[in-house]
Coordinates of C-alpha atoms in Angstrom, one line a residue:
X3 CA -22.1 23.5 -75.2
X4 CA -18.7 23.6 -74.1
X5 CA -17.6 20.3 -72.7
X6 CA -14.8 18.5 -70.7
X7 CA -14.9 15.2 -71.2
X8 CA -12.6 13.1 -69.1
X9 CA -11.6 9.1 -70.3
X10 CA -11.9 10.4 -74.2
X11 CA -9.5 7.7 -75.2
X12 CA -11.5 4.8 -73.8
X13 CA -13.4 2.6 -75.4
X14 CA -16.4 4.6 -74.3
X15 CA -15.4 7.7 -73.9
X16 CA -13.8 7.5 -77.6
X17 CA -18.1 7.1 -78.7
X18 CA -18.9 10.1 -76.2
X19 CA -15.9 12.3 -77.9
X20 CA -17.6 11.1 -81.2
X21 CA -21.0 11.9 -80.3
X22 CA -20.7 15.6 -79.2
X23 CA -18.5 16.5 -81.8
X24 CA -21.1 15.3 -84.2
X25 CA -23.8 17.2 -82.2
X26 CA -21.6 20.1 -82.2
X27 CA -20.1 20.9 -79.3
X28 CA -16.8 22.3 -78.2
X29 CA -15.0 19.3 -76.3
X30 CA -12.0 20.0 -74.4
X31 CA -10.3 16.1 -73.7
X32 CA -8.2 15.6 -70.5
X33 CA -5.8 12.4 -71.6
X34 CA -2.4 11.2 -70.6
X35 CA -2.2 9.4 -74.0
X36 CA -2.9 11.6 -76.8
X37 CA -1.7 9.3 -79.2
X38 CA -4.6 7.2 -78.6
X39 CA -6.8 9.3 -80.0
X40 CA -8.4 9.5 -83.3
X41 CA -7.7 12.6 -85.8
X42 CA -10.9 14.6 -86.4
X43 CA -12.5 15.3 -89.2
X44 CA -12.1 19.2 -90.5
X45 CA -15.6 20.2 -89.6
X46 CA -14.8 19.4 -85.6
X47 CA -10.7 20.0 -85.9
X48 CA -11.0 23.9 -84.3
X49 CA -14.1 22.5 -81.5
X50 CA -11.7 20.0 -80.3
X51 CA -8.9 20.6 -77.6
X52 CA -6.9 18.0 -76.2
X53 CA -5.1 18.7 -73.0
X54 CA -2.3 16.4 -71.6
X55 CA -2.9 15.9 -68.1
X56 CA -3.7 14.0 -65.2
X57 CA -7.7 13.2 -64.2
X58 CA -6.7 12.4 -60.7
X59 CA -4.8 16.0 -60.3
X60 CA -7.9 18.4 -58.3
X61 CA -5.8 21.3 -60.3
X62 CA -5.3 19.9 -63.7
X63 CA -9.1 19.3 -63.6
X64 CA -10.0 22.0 -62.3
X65 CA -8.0 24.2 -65.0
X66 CA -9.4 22.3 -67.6
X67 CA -13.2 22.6 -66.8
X68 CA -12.8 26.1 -66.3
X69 CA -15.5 28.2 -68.5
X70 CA -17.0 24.5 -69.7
X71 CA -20.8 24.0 -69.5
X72 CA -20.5 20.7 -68.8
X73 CA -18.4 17.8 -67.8
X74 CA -18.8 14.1 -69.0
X75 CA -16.7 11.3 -67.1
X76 CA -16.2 8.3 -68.7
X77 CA -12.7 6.8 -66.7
X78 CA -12.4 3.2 -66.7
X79 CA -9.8 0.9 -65.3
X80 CA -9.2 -1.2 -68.4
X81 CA -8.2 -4.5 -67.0
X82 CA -6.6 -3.4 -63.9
X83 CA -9.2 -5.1 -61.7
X84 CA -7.5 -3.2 -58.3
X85 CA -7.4 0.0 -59.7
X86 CA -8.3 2.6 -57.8
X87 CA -8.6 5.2 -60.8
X88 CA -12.4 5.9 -60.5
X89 CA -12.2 6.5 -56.9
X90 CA -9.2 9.2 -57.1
X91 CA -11.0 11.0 -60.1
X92 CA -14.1 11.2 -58.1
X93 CA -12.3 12.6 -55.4
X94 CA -10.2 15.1 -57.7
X95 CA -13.8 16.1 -59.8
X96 CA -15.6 17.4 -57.1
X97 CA -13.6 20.1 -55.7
X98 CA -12.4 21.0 -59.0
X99 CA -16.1 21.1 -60.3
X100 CA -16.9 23.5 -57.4
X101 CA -13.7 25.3 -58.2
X102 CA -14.5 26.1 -61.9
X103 CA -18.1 26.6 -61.0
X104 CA -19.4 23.7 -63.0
X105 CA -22.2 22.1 -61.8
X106 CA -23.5 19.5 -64.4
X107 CA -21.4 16.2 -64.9
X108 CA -22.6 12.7 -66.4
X109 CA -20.2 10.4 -65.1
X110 CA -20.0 6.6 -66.1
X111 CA -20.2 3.8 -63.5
X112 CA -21.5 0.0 -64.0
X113 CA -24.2 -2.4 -63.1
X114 CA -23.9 -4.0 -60.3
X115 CA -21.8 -1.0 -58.9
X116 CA -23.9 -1.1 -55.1
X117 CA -25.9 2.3 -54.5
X118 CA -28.7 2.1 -52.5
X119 CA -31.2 -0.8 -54.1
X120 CA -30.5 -0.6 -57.8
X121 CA -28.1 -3.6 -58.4
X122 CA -31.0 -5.8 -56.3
X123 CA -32.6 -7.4 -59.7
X124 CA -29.2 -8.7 -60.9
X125 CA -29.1 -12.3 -62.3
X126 CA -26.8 -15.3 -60.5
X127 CA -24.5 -14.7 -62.9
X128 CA -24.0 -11.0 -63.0
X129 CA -23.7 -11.5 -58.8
X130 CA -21.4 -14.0 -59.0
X131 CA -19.3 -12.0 -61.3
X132 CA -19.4 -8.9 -59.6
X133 CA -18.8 -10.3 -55.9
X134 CA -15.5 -12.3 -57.2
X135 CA -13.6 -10.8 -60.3
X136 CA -15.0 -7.8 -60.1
X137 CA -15.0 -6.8 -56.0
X138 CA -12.3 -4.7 -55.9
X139 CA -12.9 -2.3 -58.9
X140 CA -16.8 -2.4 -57.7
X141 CA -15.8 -1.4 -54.3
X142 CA -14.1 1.8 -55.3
X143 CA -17.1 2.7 -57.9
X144 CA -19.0 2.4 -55.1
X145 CA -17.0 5.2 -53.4
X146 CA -17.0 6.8 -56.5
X147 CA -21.1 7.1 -57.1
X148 CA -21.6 7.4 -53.0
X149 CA -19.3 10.5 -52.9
X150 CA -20.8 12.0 -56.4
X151 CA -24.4 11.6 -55.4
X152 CA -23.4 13.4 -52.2
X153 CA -21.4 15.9 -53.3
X154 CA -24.3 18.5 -54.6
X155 CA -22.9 18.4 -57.8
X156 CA -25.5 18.3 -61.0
X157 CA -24.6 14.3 -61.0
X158 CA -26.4 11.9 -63.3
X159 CA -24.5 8.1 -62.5
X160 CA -24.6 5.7 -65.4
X161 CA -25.2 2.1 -64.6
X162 CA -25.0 0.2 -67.7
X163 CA -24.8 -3.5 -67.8
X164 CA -21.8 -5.1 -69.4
X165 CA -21.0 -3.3 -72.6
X166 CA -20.6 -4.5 -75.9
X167 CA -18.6 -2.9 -78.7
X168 CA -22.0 -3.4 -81.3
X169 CA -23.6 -0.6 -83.9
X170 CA -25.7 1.6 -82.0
X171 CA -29.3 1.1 -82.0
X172 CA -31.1 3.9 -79.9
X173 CA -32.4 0.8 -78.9
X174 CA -32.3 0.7 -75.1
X175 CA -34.3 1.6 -71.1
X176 CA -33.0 3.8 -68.2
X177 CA -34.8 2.7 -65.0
X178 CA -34.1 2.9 -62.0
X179 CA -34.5 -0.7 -61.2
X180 CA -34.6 -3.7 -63.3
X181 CA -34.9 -7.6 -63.1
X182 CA -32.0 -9.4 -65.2
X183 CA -31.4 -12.8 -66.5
X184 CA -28.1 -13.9 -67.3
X185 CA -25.7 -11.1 -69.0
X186 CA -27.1 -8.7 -70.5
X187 CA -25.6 -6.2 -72.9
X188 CA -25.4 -3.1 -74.5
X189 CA -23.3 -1.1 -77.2
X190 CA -20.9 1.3 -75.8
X191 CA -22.2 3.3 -78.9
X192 CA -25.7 3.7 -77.4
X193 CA -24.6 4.1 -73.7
X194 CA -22.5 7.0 -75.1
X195 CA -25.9 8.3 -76.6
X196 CA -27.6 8.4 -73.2
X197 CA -24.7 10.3 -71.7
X198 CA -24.6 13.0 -74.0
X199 CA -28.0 13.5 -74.1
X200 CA -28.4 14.2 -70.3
X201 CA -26.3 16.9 -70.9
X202 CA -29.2 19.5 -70.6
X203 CA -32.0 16.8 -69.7
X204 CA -32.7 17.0 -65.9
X205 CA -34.4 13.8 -65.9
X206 CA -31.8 11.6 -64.1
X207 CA -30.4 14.7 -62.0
X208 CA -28.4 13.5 -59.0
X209 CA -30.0 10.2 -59.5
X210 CA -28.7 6.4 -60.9
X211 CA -29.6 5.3 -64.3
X212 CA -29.5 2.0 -64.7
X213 CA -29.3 1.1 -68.7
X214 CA -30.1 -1.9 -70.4
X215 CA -31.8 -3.2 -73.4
X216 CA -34.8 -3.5 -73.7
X217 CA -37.4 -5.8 -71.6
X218 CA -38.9 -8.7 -73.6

């Protein structure tokens, strides 16, 4: 598939660039720090194309997911808790999506992010967590995932609980719902799994998945 994958300099998004080169795709990254990212390996060099530009821009997105397949999201506010970055690349992706006639996009949220009932099984902890350090960012994921799931794109929302930078393990449940105690976690390396692999699996179309390890 041909692929724009937005946030490949991340800490996730460096395992999702990973991932579908190794599956062989053809990955076009949007970045504004191309120095952050790893050099490939000769068998993925000429499937890779790195574009310098900005993910909140509705025309640098939109020129760079022209002709894709596909577009995988994995933005993340690093530790800028009151960023606003998820919100404004929601907000760019959609008409851009629509422009390019794109419809498929996987785009990475968080646990606890409210949408409908799925954060309802979280743990003390996880609440207290997200309702004080985490309110503002939460708030505009929330935006985010609200305007996504409305938008009538092909959306599948990732709700994975806090990540981990461990091995991948395959090892892991999507649910809808689930009943936590404590903080859980996963590998960044297995949520980027799950992502690529809803690329052409309609399974959690225009729906929430929540991940998590699994249940004991």
């Amino acid at each position: 598939m041909r692929l724009l994958l937005l946030g490949a300099t991340g800490p996730t998004g460096l395992h999702v660039l990973g991932r579908t080169l190794d599956e062989g795709h053809t990955v076009t990254a949007l970045v504004r720090s191309p120095q952050k990212l790893p050099r490939p390996d000769e068998g993925s060099r000429d499937r890779l194309t790195v574009l310098v530009a900005d993910v909140a821009d509705r025309r640098d997105v939109a020129r760079a997911a022209a002709g894709q397949d596909a577009v995988l999201c994995t933005i993340g506010a690093g530790r800028n808790l009151t960023s606003d970055i998820i919100g404004r690349t929601a907000a760019a992706l959609i008409p851009a999506m629509r422009e390019a006639e794109v419809g498929r996009l996987v785009f990475l949220s968080s646990y606890g992010v409210v949408v409908g009932d799925t954060a309802d099984g979280a743990s003390l902890s996880q609440r207290f967590f997200y309702r004080t350090l985490l309110r503002k960012i939460y708030a505009d994921k929330a935006r985010a995932d609200r305007e996504l799931l409305a938008s009538g794109l092909d959306v599948t929302v990732v709700h994975p609980v806090r990540l981990t930078n461990g091995p991948f393990t395959g090892d892991y449940r999507a649910v809808e719902h689930a009943r936590f105690t404590g903080m859980p976690g996963m590998s960044r390396a297995d949520v980027a799994h799950f992502m690529v692999s809803q690329l052409q699996d309609p399974t959690w179309s225009r729906r929430v998945a929540v991940l998590a390890p699994p249940s004991k």
